[in-house]
PDB file of N, CA and C in Angstrom:
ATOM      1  N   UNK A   1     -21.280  29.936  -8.335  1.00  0.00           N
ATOM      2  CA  UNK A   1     -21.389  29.688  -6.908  1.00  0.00           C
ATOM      3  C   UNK A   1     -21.762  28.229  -6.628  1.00  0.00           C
ATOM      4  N   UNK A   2     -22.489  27.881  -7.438  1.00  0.00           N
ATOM      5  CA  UNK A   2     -22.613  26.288  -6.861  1.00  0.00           C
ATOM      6  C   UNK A   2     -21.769  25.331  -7.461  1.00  0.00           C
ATOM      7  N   UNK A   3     -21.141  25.705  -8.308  1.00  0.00           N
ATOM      8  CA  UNK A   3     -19.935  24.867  -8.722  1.00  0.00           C
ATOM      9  C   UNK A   3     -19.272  24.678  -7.468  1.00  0.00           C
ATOM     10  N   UNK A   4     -18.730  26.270  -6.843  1.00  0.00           N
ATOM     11  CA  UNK A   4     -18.086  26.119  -6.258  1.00  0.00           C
ATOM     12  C   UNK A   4     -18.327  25.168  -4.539  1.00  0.00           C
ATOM     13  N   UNK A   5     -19.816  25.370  -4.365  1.00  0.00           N
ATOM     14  CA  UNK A   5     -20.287  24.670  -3.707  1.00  0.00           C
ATOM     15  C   UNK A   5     -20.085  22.377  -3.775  1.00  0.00           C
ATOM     16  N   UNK A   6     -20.575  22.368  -5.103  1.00  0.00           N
ATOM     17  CA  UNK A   6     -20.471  21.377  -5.447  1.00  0.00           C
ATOM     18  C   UNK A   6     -18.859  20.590  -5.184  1.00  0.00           C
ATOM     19  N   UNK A   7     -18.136  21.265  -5.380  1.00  0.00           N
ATOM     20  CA  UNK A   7     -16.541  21.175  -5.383  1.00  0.00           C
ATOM     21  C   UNK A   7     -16.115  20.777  -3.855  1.00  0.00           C
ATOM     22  N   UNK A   8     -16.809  21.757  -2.976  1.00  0.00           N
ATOM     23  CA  UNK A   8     -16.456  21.520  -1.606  1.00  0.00           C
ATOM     24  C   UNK A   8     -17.092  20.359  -0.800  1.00  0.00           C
ATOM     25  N   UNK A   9     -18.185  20.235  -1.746  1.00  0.00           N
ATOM     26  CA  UNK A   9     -18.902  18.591  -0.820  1.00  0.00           C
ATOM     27  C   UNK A   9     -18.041  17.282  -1.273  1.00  0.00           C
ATOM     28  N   UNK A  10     -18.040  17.620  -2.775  1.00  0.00           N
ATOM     29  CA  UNK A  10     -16.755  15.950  -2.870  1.00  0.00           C
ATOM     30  C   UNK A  10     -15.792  16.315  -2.422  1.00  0.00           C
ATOM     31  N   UNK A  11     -15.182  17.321  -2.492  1.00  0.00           N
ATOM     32  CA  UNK A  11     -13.679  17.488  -1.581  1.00  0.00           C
ATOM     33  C   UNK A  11     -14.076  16.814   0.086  1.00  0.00           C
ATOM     34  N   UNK A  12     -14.983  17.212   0.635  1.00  0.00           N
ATOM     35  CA  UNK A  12     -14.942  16.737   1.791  1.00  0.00           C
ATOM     36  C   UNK A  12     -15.422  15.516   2.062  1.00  0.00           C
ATOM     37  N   UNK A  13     -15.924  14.437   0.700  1.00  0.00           N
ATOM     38  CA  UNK A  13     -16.269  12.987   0.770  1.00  0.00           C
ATOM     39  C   UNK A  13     -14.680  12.514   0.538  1.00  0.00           C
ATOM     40  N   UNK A  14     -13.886  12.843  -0.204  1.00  0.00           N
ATOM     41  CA  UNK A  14     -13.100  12.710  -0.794  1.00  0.00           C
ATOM     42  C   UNK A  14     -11.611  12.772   0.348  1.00  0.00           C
ATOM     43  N   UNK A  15     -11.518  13.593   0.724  1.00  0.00           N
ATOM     44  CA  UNK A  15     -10.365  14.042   1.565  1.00  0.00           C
ATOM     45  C   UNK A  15      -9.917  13.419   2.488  1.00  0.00           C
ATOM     46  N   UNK A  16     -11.438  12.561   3.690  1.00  0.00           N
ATOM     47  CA  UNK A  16     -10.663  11.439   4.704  1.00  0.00           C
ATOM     48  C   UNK A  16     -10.399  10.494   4.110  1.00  0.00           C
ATOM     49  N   UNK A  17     -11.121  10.084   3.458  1.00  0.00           N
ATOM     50  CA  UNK A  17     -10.745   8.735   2.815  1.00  0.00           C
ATOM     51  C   UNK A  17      -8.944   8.684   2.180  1.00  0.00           C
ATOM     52  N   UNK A  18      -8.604   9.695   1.242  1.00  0.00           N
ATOM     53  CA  UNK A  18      -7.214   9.801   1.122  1.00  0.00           C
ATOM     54  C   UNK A  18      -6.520  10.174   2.190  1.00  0.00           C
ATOM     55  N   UNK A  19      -6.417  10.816   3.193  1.00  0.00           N
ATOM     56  CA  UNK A  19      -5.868  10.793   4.525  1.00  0.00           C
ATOM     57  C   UNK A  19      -5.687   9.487   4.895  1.00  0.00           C
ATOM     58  N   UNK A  20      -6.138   8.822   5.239  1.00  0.00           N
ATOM     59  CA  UNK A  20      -6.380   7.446   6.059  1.00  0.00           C
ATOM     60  C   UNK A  20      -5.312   6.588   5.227  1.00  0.00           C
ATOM     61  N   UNK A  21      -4.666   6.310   3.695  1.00  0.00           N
ATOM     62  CA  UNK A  21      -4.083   5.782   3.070  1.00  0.00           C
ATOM     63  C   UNK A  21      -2.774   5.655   3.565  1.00  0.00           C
ATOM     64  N   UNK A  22      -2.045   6.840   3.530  1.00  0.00           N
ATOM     65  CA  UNK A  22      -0.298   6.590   4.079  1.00  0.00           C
ATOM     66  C   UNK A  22      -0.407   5.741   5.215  1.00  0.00           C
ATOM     67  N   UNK A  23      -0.588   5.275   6.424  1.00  0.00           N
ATOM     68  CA  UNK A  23      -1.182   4.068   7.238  1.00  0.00           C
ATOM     69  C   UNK A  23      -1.192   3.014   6.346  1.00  0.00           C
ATOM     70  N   UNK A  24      -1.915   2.563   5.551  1.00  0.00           N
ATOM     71  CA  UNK A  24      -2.368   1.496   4.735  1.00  0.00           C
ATOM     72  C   UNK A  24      -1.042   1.179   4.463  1.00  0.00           C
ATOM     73  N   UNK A  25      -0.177   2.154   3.245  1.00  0.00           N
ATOM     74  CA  UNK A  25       0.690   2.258   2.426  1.00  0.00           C
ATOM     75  C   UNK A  25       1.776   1.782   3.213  1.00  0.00           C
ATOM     76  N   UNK A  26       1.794   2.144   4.414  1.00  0.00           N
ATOM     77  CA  UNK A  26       3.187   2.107   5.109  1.00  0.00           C
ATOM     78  C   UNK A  26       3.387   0.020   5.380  1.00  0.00           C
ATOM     79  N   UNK A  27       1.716  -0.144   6.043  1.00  0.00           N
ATOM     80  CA  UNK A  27       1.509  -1.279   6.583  1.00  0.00           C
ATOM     81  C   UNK A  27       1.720  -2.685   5.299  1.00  0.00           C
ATOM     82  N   UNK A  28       1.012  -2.065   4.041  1.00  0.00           N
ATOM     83  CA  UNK A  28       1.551  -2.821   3.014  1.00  0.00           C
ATOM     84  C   UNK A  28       3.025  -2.785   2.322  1.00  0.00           C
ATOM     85  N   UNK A  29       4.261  -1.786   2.406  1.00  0.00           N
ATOM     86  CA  UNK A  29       5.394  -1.397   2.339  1.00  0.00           C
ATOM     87  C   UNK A  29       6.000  -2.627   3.123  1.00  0.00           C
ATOM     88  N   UNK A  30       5.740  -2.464   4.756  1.00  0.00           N
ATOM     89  CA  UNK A  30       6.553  -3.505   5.477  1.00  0.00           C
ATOM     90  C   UNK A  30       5.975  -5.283   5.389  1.00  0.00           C
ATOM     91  N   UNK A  31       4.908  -5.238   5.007  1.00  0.00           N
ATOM     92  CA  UNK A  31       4.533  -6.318   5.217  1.00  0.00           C
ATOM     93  C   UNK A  31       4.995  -6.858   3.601  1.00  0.00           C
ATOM     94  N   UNK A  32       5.619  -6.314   2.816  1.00  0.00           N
ATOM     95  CA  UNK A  32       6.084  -6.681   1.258  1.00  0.00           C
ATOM     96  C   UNK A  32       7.555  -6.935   1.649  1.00  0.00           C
ATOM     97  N   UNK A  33       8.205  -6.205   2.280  1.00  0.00           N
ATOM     98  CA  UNK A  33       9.623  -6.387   2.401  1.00  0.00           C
ATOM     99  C   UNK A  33       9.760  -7.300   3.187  1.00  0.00           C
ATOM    100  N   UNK A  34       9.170  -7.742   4.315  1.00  0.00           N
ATOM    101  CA  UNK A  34       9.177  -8.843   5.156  1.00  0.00           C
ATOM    102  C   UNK A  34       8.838 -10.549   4.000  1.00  0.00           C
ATOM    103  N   UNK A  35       7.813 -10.265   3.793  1.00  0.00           N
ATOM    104  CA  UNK A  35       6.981 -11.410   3.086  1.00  0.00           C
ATOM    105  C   UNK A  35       7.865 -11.604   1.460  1.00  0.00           C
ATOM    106  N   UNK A  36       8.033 -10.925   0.792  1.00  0.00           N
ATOM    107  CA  UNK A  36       7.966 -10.532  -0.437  1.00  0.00           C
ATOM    108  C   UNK A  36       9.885 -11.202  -0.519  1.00  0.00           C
ATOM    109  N   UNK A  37      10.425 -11.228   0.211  1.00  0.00           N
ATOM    110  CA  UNK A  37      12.110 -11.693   0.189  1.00  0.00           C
ATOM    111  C   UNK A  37      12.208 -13.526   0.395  1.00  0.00           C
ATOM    112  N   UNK A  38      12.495 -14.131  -0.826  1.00  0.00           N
ATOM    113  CA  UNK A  38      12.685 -15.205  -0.198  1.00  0.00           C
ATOM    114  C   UNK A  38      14.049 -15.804  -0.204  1.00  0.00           C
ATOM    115  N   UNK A  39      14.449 -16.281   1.030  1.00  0.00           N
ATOM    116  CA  UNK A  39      15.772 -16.890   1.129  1.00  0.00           C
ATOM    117  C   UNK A  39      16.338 -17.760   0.007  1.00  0.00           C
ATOM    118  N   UNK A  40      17.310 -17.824  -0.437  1.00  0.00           N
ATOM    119  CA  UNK A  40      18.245 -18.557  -1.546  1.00  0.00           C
ATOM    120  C   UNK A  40      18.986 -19.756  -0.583  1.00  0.00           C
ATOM    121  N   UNK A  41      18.613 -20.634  -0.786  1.00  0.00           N
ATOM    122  CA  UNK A  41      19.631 -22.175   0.336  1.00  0.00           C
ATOM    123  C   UNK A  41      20.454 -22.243  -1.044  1.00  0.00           C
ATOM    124  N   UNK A  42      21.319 -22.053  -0.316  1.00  0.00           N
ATOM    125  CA  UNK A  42      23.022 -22.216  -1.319  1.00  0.00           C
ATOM    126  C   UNK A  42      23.187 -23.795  -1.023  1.00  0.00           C
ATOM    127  N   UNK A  43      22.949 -24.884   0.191  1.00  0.00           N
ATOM    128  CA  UNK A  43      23.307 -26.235   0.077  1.00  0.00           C
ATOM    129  C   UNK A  43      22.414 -27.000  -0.308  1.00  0.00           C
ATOM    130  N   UNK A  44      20.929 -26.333  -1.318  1.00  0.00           N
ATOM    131  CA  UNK A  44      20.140 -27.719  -1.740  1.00  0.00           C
ATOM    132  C   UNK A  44      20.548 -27.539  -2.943  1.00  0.00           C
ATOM    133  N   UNK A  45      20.613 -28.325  -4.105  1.00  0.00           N
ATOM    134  CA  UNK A  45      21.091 -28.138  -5.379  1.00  0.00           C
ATOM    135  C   UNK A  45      19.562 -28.431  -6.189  1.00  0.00           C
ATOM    136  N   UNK A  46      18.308 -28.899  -5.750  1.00  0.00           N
ATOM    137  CA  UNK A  46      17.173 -28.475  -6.285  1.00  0.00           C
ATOM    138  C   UNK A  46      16.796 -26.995  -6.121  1.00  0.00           C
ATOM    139  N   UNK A  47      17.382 -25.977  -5.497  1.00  0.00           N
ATOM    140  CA  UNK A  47      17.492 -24.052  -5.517  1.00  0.00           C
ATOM    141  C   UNK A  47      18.167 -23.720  -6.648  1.00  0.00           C
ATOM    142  N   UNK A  48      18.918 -24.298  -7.293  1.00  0.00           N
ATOM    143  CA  UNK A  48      19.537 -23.875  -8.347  1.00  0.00           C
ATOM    144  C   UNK A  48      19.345 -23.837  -9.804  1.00  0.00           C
ATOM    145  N   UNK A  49      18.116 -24.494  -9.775  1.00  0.00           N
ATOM    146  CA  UNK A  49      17.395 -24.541 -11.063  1.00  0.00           C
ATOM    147  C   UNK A  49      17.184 -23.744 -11.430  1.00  0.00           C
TER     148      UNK A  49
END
């Protein structure tokens, strides 16, 4: 019984905190695809190195 007790208090320290993530995840997702792409200039010939 107090296992099972024990189980339900970190589950419930535990549980918002992972909730709250997909938000995070999403916000770091777009802000990588935005940031994270860098343009190729095809007319400087120092890009081609």
């Amino acid at each position: 019984m107090v296992v099972i007790l024990i189980i339900g208090v970190l589950a419930a320290l535990v549980v918002p905190k992972v909730m709250s993530r997909p938000d995070e995840a999403r916000i770091t997702a777009a802000y990588r695809k935005t940031h994270g792409v860098r343009p190729i200039n095809i007319f400087n010939p120092a890009c081609m190195a």
